Amino acid sequence: MDSNQTQHTASKCDLCGGSTFEEISNRDRRDEELFTGVCTGCGLVAHIPVPSEEEVSAYYAEQYRRDYHGESTPSQRRIMRAWKNGERILKQLFPRLNKEMKVFEIGAGIGCTVKAFELQGFDASGIEPNKDFNAFTREQLKASVENRNLYDLPAEPTYDLVLLIHVIEHFSSPTRALTQIHNLIKEDGFFYVECPNLAAPFATYDRLFHYAHIYNFTPATLIALAKKCGFELVSQFTDESHPDIHMLFRKVDEKSLDVSPAEAERSKAAVHRYNNLTYHLRPAYLGRRIVKLFSYLQEFIFARAFVKGLLKFCNKKK
Ligand SMILES: [Zn+2]
């Protein structure tokens, strides 16, 4: 170990229970102070210290107030983007599903993914802790999304598929969240998760960390966490170089902790893999930027007509 390495023993690791974190960054993406560490026991990357559930809730309440100034309708571009994302998820999972399945999304946002599943014939619903867009979701999109907290739901096996899209990195304890999700899923049911991929990585080192992402997963640490909470990997839809992890798990009875200190070295290597130049010159990055630019242009031109048509359709359905 380097002599200038800073070690922290303040928080207990949410994955392995270890208490030694090696500091890997002390700045966030806006160059403000934020301590990030890697657990030397399992490679999990997290804030030091990890904020409590209450601190996380207070942060979101404040952030939404700042970002949306009490607006109750999401922008048309935001709706169109969320809708296309929901359709992509549906298409990705469709071959594994049957329409008898009860689908439930945790952190459903505007509700577009829930609605996309419902329109395909699934019994689909969800919860979203933020209230701001809830009236829009229910009254205009007509999606079944309740303003409830995950931990307030009765811990009974109710759903065949639970979706967690870019939410797991925001929990104060992903172990607590996945344990509750395990309770909510029927025997042999599925759990589908998407989150940023630290192993890709999804940004250059100086832009990697920010307060809202309490945890930064690699495919290995995400699989270890799922296994610990009673899930086995069924399918991985994105490869190691993709900026997002997309994984489908199945609920199993066995819960086992399968971690290795060697993962800490892999997590550290991943964080430092790209500098600004090599990051932006990756062929995969350039390809994705071009696709993204086109989709921004498309959103700019078509969002208004798209959302108008979508809402008309959703309102006719019920
Ligand atoms: Zn750990």
CSV table of N, CA, C and O in Angstrom, one decimal, residues 28 32 42 50 53 67 74 84 104 113 118 156 170-171 180 191 217 223 241 252 254 269 276 278 300-301 318:
chain,number,residue,atom,x,y,z
A,28,ASP,N,-16.2,15.9,-5.8
A,28,ASP,CA,-17.3,15.4,-6.6
A,28,ASP,C,-17.1,16.0,-8.0
A,28,ASP,O,-16.1,16.6,-8.3
A,32,GLU,N,-16.4,19.9,-5.7
A,32,GLU,CA,-16.7,20.1,-4.2
A,32,GLU,C,-16.3,18.9,-3.4
A,32,GLU,O,-16.2,17.8,-3.9
A,42,CYS,N,-14.3,-6.1,-0.2
A,42,CYS,CA,-15.1,-6.7,-1.3
A,42,CYS,C,-15.1,-5.8,-2.5
A,42,CYS,O,-15.7,-6.2,-3.6
A,50,VAL,N,-21.4,6.9,4.6
A,50,VAL,CA,-22.7,6.8,3.9
A,50,VAL,C,-23.8,7.6,4.6
A,50,VAL,O,-24.0,7.4,5.8
A,53,GLU,N,-30.9,7.3,5.7
A,53,GLU,CA,-32.1,7.4,4.9
A,53,GLU,C,-32.7,8.8,5.0
A,53,GLU,O,-33.1,9.4,4.0
A,67,ASP,N,-34.5,22.1,-8.7
A,67,ASP,CA,-34.5,21.8,-10.2
A,67,ASP,C,-35.9,22.1,-10.8
A,67,ASP,O,-35.9,22.5,-12.0
A,74,PRO,N,-43.8,17.3,-16.1
A,74,PRO,CA,-42.4,17.2,-16.7
A,74,PRO,C,-42.4,17.7,-18.1
A,74,PRO,O,-43.4,17.8,-18.8
A,84,LYS,N,-39.3,6.3,-24.3
A,84,LYS,CA,-38.5,5.5,-25.2
A,84,LYS,C,-37.6,4.5,-24.3
A,84,LYS,O,-37.4,3.4,-24.7
A,104,PHE,N,-43.9,-4.7,-11.2
A,104,PHE,CA,-43.9,-3.6,-10.2
A,104,PHE,C,-42.5,-2.8,-10.3
A,104,PHE,O,-41.5,-3.4,-10.3
A,113,THR,N,-42.5,3.7,-17.9
A,113,THR,CA,-42.1,2.3,-18.0
A,113,THR,C,-43.3,1.4,-17.6
A,113,THR,O,-43.7,0.5,-18.2
A,118,GLU,N,-48.1,-1.9,-19.1
A,118,GLU,CA,-49.5,-2.0,-19.0
A,118,GLU,C,-50.1,-2.1,-20.4
A,118,GLU,O,-51.0,-2.9,-20.7
A,156,GLU,N,-44.7,-9.1,1.5
A,156,GLU,CA,-45.4,-10.3,1.0
A,156,GLU,C,-45.1,-10.6,-0.4
A,156,GLU,O,-45.0,-9.6,-1.2
A,170,HIS,N,-28.8,5.0,-5.3
A,170,HIS,CA,-29.3,6.1,-4.5
A,170,HIS,C,-29.7,5.6,-3.1
A,170,HIS,O,-29.9,6.5,-2.2
A,171,PHE,N,-29.8,4.3,-2.8
A,171,PHE,CA,-30.2,3.9,-1.5
A,171,PHE,C,-29.1,4.1,-0.4
A,171,PHE,O,-27.9,3.9,-0.7
A,180,GLN,N,-35.8,-6.3,1.0
A,180,GLN,CA,-37.3,-6.0,0.9
A,180,GLN,C,-37.8,-6.4,-0.4
A,180,GLN,O,-38.9,-7.0,-0.5
A,191,PHE,N,-36.1,-10.2,-10.9
A,191,PHE,CA,-35.7,-8.8,-10.4
A,191,PHE,C,-34.8,-8.3,-11.5
A,191,PHE,O,-33.7,-8.9,-11.9
A,217,PHE,N,-21.4,0.8,-8.5
A,217,PHE,CA,-21.3,-0.6,-8.7
A,217,PHE,C,-20.4,-1.0,-9.9
A,217,PHE,O,-20.5,-0.3,-10.9
A,223,ILE,N,-23.4,-8.2,-8.6
A,223,ILE,CA,-23.8,-9.6,-8.6
A,223,ILE,C,-23.6,-10.1,-7.2
A,223,ILE,O,-24.5,-10.9,-6.6
A,241,SER,N,-17.9,-2.9,-21.2
A,241,SER,CA,-17.5,-1.6,-21.7
A,241,SER,C,-18.7,-0.7,-21.8
A,241,SER,O,-18.6,0.5,-22.1
A,252,VAL,N,-34.1,-16.7,-5.5
A,252,VAL,CA,-33.8,-18.1,-5.0
A,252,VAL,C,-33.9,-18.1,-3.5
A,252,VAL,O,-33.9,-17.0,-2.9
A,254,GLU,N,-31.5,-19.5,-1.5
A,254,GLU,CA,-30.2,-19.4,-0.9
A,254,GLU,C,-29.7,-18.0,-0.9
A,254,GLU,O,-29.7,-17.3,-1.9
A,269,ALA,N,-8.7,0.0,-10.2
A,269,ALA,CA,-8.2,0.1,-11.5
A,269,ALA,C,-9.2,0.6,-12.5
A,269,ALA,O,-8.9,1.4,-13.3
A,276,ASN,N,-9.0,12.0,-19.5
A,276,ASN,CA,-9.9,12.8,-20.4
A,276,ASN,C,-9.8,12.4,-21.8
A,276,ASN,O,-10.8,12.2,-22.6
A,278,THR,N,-8.2,9.7,-23.4
A,278,THR,CA,-8.4,8.3,-23.8
A,278,THR,C,-9.9,8.0,-23.7
A,278,THR,O,-10.5,7.2,-24.4
A,300,PHE,N,-35.8,17.3,-29.9
A,300,PHE,CA,-36.0,18.7,-30.0
A,300,PHE,C,-37.1,19.0,-31.1
A,300,PHE,O,-38.0,19.8,-30.9
A,301,ILE,N,-37.1,18.2,-32.1
A,301,ILE,CA,-38.0,18.4,-33.2
A,301,ILE,C,-39.4,17.7,-32.9
A,301,ILE,O,-40.4,18.3,-33.2
A,318,LYS,N,-58.5,4.3,-21.2
A,318,LYS,CA,-59.2,4.0,-20.0
A,318,LYS,C,-60.5,4.7,-19.9
A,318,LYS,O,-60.6,5.8,-20.3
